[in-house]
Short mmCIF file of C-alpha atoms in Angstrom, two decimals:
data_model
loop_
_atom_site.label_atom_id
_atom_site.label_comp_id
_atom_site.label_asym_id
_atom_site.label_seq_id
_atom_site.Cartn_x
_atom_site.Cartn_y
_atom_site.Cartn_z
CA MET H 23 -38.62 -24.07 35.20
CA LYS H 24 -36.68 -25.76 32.43
CA MET H 25 -37.89 -23.16 29.93
CA LEU H 26 -36.82 -20.35 32.29
CA LYS H 27 -33.29 -21.79 32.52
CA ILE H 28 -33.10 -21.99 28.73
CA LEU H 29 -34.22 -18.38 28.35
CA LEU H 30 -31.74 -17.20 30.99
CA GLY H 31 -28.95 -19.11 29.25
CA MET H 32 -29.78 -17.52 25.90
CA PHE H 33 -29.87 -14.08 27.52
CA VAL H 34 -26.42 -14.56 29.06
CA MET H 35 -24.99 -15.80 25.74
CA LEU H 36 -26.41 -12.75 23.97
CA ILE H 37 -24.79 -10.39 26.47
CA VAL H 38 -21.42 -12.18 26.16
CA ALA H 39 -21.60 -12.10 22.36
CA GLN H 40 -22.30 -8.37 22.36
CA ALA H 41 -19.40 -7.74 24.76
CA VAL H 42 -17.00 -9.77 22.62
CA SER H 43 -18.03 -8.03 19.38
CA ALA H 44 -18.06 -4.50 20.83
CA VAL H 45 -15.70 -2.10 19.05
CA GLY H 46 -15.14 1.47 20.19
CA ASP H 47 -15.15 4.51 17.91
CA LYS H 48 -12.60 6.78 19.60
CA LEU H 49 -9.91 6.21 16.96
CA ASN H 50 -10.48 8.47 13.97
CA ILE H 51 -8.70 9.00 10.64
CA THR H 52 -8.70 12.80 10.49
CA ASP H 53 -6.46 13.52 7.47
CA ILE H 54 -4.88 11.66 4.55
CA ASP H 55 -2.12 13.10 2.32
CA VAL H 56 -0.70 11.07 -0.57
CA GLU H 57 2.44 11.80 -2.59
CA VAL H 58 2.90 10.01 -5.93
CA ASP H 59 6.35 10.49 -7.48
CA GLY H 60 6.74 13.82 -5.66
CA LYS H 61 3.29 15.22 -6.50
CA ASN H 62 0.82 15.70 -3.62
CA SER H 63 -2.86 15.05 -3.08
CA LYS H 64 -3.73 16.68 0.26
CA ASN H 65 -6.60 16.54 2.75
CA LEU H 66 -8.18 13.39 1.32
CA GLU H 67 -11.15 11.74 3.01
CA ASP H 68 -12.91 8.39 2.80
CA GLY H 69 -14.17 7.90 -0.77
CA ASP H 70 -11.82 10.41 -2.43
CA ASP H 71 -9.60 9.82 -5.49
CA ILE H 72 -5.84 10.41 -5.49
CA SER H 73 -5.40 13.13 -8.13
CA LYS H 74 -1.97 12.04 -9.41
CA GLU H 75 -1.86 8.86 -11.52
CA ALA H 76 0.80 6.26 -10.75
CA GLU H 77 2.83 4.20 -13.21
CA PRO H 78 5.15 1.18 -13.06
CA GLU H 79 7.74 1.61 -10.26
CA SER H 80 6.03 4.73 -8.88
CA GLU H 81 6.98 5.69 -5.33
CA ILE H 82 3.91 6.40 -3.20
CA GLU H 83 3.90 7.93 0.29
CA PHE H 84 0.83 7.93 2.54
CA LYS H 85 0.72 10.36 5.48
CA ILE H 86 -2.20 9.51 7.74
CA GLU H 87 -3.30 11.51 10.79
CA ILE H 88 -4.91 9.45 13.58
CA THR H 89 -6.81 11.09 16.46
CA ASN H 90 -7.78 9.75 19.88
CA SER H 91 -11.17 11.46 20.45
CA TYR H 92 -11.42 10.62 24.16
CA ASN H 93 -11.52 14.13 25.62
CA GLY H 94 -12.26 13.68 29.33
CA SER H 95 -15.72 15.29 29.19
CA GLY H 96 -18.20 12.45 29.54
CA THR H 97 -16.23 10.07 27.34
CA GLY H 98 -13.34 9.38 29.69
CA ASP H 99 -9.70 10.40 29.56
CA LEU H 100 -8.08 7.25 28.17
CA ASP H 101 -4.97 6.59 26.15
CA ILE H 102 -5.33 4.26 23.17
CA GLU H 103 -2.40 1.88 22.94
CA ASP H 104 -0.73 -0.59 20.57
CA ILE H 105 -2.17 1.20 17.56
CA THR H 106 -1.29 -0.06 14.08
CA VAL H 107 -2.05 1.44 10.68
CA GLU H 108 -2.30 -0.95 7.72
CA VAL H 109 -2.50 0.29 4.12
CA THR H 110 -3.57 -2.18 1.41
CA ILE H 111 -3.57 -1.46 -2.34
CA GLN H 112 -5.99 -4.11 -3.48
CA GLU H 113 -5.35 -6.48 -6.44
CA ILE H 114 -2.72 -4.24 -8.05
CA ASP H 115 0.06 -6.82 -8.38
CA ASP H 116 -1.27 -9.43 -10.82
CA ASP H 117 -4.51 -9.55 -8.75
CA ASP H 118 -2.53 -9.75 -5.49
CA ASP H 119 -2.62 -7.04 -2.81
CA LEU H 120 0.30 -4.83 -1.73
CA GLU H 121 0.30 -4.32 2.05
CA GLU H 122 2.39 -2.27 4.47
CA GLU H 123 1.87 -1.82 8.22
CA SER H 124 3.19 0.73 10.71
CA ARG H 125 4.92 -0.03 13.97
CA GLU H 126 2.76 0.01 17.11
CA PHE H 127 2.31 3.34 18.88
CA ASP H 128 0.13 5.01 21.54
CA ILE H 129 -1.94 8.22 21.47
CA ARG H 130 -2.95 10.15 24.56
CA ALA H 131 -6.55 11.31 25.06
CA ASP H 132 -7.51 14.29 22.86
CA ASP H 133 -4.28 14.04 20.87
CA ASP H 134 -3.22 12.89 17.40
CA LYS H 135 -0.28 11.34 15.58
CA ARG H 136 0.75 11.32 11.92
CA VAL H 137 2.03 8.05 10.42
CA THR H 138 3.96 7.66 7.14
CA ILE H 139 3.77 4.49 5.04
CA ASN H 140 5.70 4.05 1.77
CA PHE H 141 5.22 1.84 -1.27
CA LYS H 142 7.15 1.26 -4.48
CA LEU H 143 4.95 -0.23 -7.16
CA PRO H 144 6.35 -3.24 -9.04
CA LEU H 145 7.60 -2.87 -12.60
CA GLU H 146 4.99 -5.35 -13.82
CA VAL H 147 2.01 -3.53 -12.37
CA ASP H 148 -1.56 -3.76 -13.63
CA GLU H 149 -3.26 -0.78 -15.27
CA GLY H 150 -6.57 0.50 -13.93
CA THR H 151 -8.23 1.90 -10.81
CA PHE H 152 -7.53 0.30 -7.43
CA ASP H 153 -9.00 0.68 -3.95
CA VAL H 154 -6.58 1.66 -1.19
CA GLU H 155 -7.91 0.50 2.18
CA ILE H 156 -6.62 2.09 5.39
CA LEU H 157 -7.28 0.17 8.61
CA VAL H 158 -6.43 1.56 12.06
CA GLU H 159 -6.71 -0.62 15.18
CA GLY H 160 -5.88 -0.06 18.84
CA GLU H 161 -6.99 -0.78 22.41
CA ASP H 162 -7.76 1.67 25.20
CA GLU H 163 -6.64 1.39 28.83
CA ASN H 164 -9.87 -0.40 29.74
CA GLY H 165 -9.24 -3.15 27.17
CA LEU H 166 -11.85 -1.95 24.64
CA GLU H 167 -10.74 -2.30 21.03
CA HIS H 168 -11.13 0.64 18.66
CA GLU H 169 -11.10 0.62 14.86
CA ALA H 170 -11.28 3.10 12.00
CA THR H 171 -11.27 2.55 8.23
CA ALA H 172 -11.11 4.66 5.08
CA THR H 173 -10.95 3.78 1.39
CA ILE H 174 -9.46 6.00 -1.31
CA THR H 175 -8.79 5.29 -4.99
CA LEU H 176 -5.49 5.08 -6.89
CA GLU H 177 -5.29 5.10 -10.69
CA VAL H 178 -2.40 3.47 -12.56
CA GLU H 179 -1.74 4.47 -16.16
CA LYS H 180 0.82 3.09 -18.61
CA GLU H 181 2.29 4.47 -21.81
CA ASN H 182 0.76 2.85 -24.88
CA ASP H 183 4.14 1.76 -26.23
CA GLU H 184 6.95 1.37 -23.72
CA VAL H 185 9.63 -1.25 -23.12
CA ARG H 186 12.27 -1.26 -20.37
CA PHE H 187 15.50 -3.13 -19.82
CA GLN H 188 15.47 -5.32 -16.76
CA LYS H 189 18.31 -4.77 -14.29
CA ARG H 190 20.05 -8.09 -14.84
CA THR H 191 22.15 -7.62 -18.00
CA LEU H 192 25.04 -10.09 -18.24
CA LEU H 193 28.14 -9.97 -20.44
CA SER H 194 30.14 -13.20 -20.22
CA PRO H 195 33.10 -12.97 -20.23
CA SER H 196 33.11 -9.27 -19.32
CA GLU H 197 36.64 -8.68 -20.71
CA LEU H 198 37.56 -9.43 -24.33
CA SER H 199 40.69 -9.67 -26.43
CA CYS H 200 41.14 -10.26 -30.12
CA GLN H 201 39.64 -13.47 -31.51
CA ARG H 202 37.51 -14.07 -28.41
CA THR H 203 33.73 -14.17 -28.24
CA THR H 204 31.31 -13.10 -25.58
CA GLN H 205 27.65 -13.58 -24.84
CA LEU H 206 25.29 -10.75 -23.90
CA THR H 207 22.13 -11.59 -22.00
CA VAL H 208 19.52 -8.82 -21.87
CA GLY H 209 16.06 -8.85 -20.31
CA VAL H 210 13.47 -6.63 -21.99
CA LEU H 211 10.03 -6.10 -20.47
CA ASN H 212 6.95 -4.64 -22.12
CA THR H 213 5.65 -2.12 -19.56
CA GLY H 214 3.20 -0.45 -21.96
CA SER H 215 -0.46 -1.19 -22.48
CA ASN H 216 -0.06 -2.37 -26.09
CA ASP H 217 1.43 -5.65 -27.34
CA GLN H 218 4.80 -5.25 -29.11
CA ASP H 219 4.72 -7.59 -32.10
CA ASP H 220 7.68 -6.32 -34.17
CA SER H 221 10.26 -5.41 -31.54
CA VAL H 222 13.96 -5.14 -32.46
CA LEU H 223 16.98 -5.11 -30.12
CA GLU H 224 20.01 -3.24 -31.48
CA ILE H 225 23.51 -3.49 -29.98
CA ALA H 226 26.04 -0.89 -31.16
CA ASN H 227 29.50 0.44 -30.21
CA SER H 228 31.22 2.92 -32.52
CA GLU H 229 34.73 2.34 -31.11
CA LEU H 230 34.51 -1.41 -31.64
CA GLU H 231 32.57 -0.95 -34.90
CA ILE H 232 29.81 -3.18 -33.58
CA ASN H 233 26.26 -2.83 -34.86
CA PHE H 234 23.90 -5.79 -34.53
#
């Protein structure tokens, strides 16, 4: 009798565990378009590469079509609610991820919705190939959670030799008169793939006859 109770208890726990871990498959990623600095890669699928390479400070737009595949014929006629789309560019920012998430939305049965998510890559971005993971999650009217994922690949390339001025350039004081001095603070960042060992900063103004 004791053994029977133990077996029944294990059976109930197994059923509960399966119910808790159950995830539906009625949310589908049906189309992915990516625009990198105005150039498009259309109709991408899981496992595809984005054809346009990115660079430091590239602007990237993901347009993702999500479909509710409940169609009322044997599978029910259920809305999927509180859907979110999360896009993660993995380990691109000094080994840290860049993540953006959509607002929550609903999709009626046998319908779809297109979501747009934008990124601007940092100036100090790593060079290489990076996985972009797309995760879609939602819950139908019966409380069953649904999930869909896709992974595509983004390539970042840098010029071999490139330096850029950082935005914070300070001239103090900003107004000068004769026999006064000023101090110029300039930030310069190496955004290329090569080290710059013999860099020179030149400051010139023909009207003031300045050339340093």
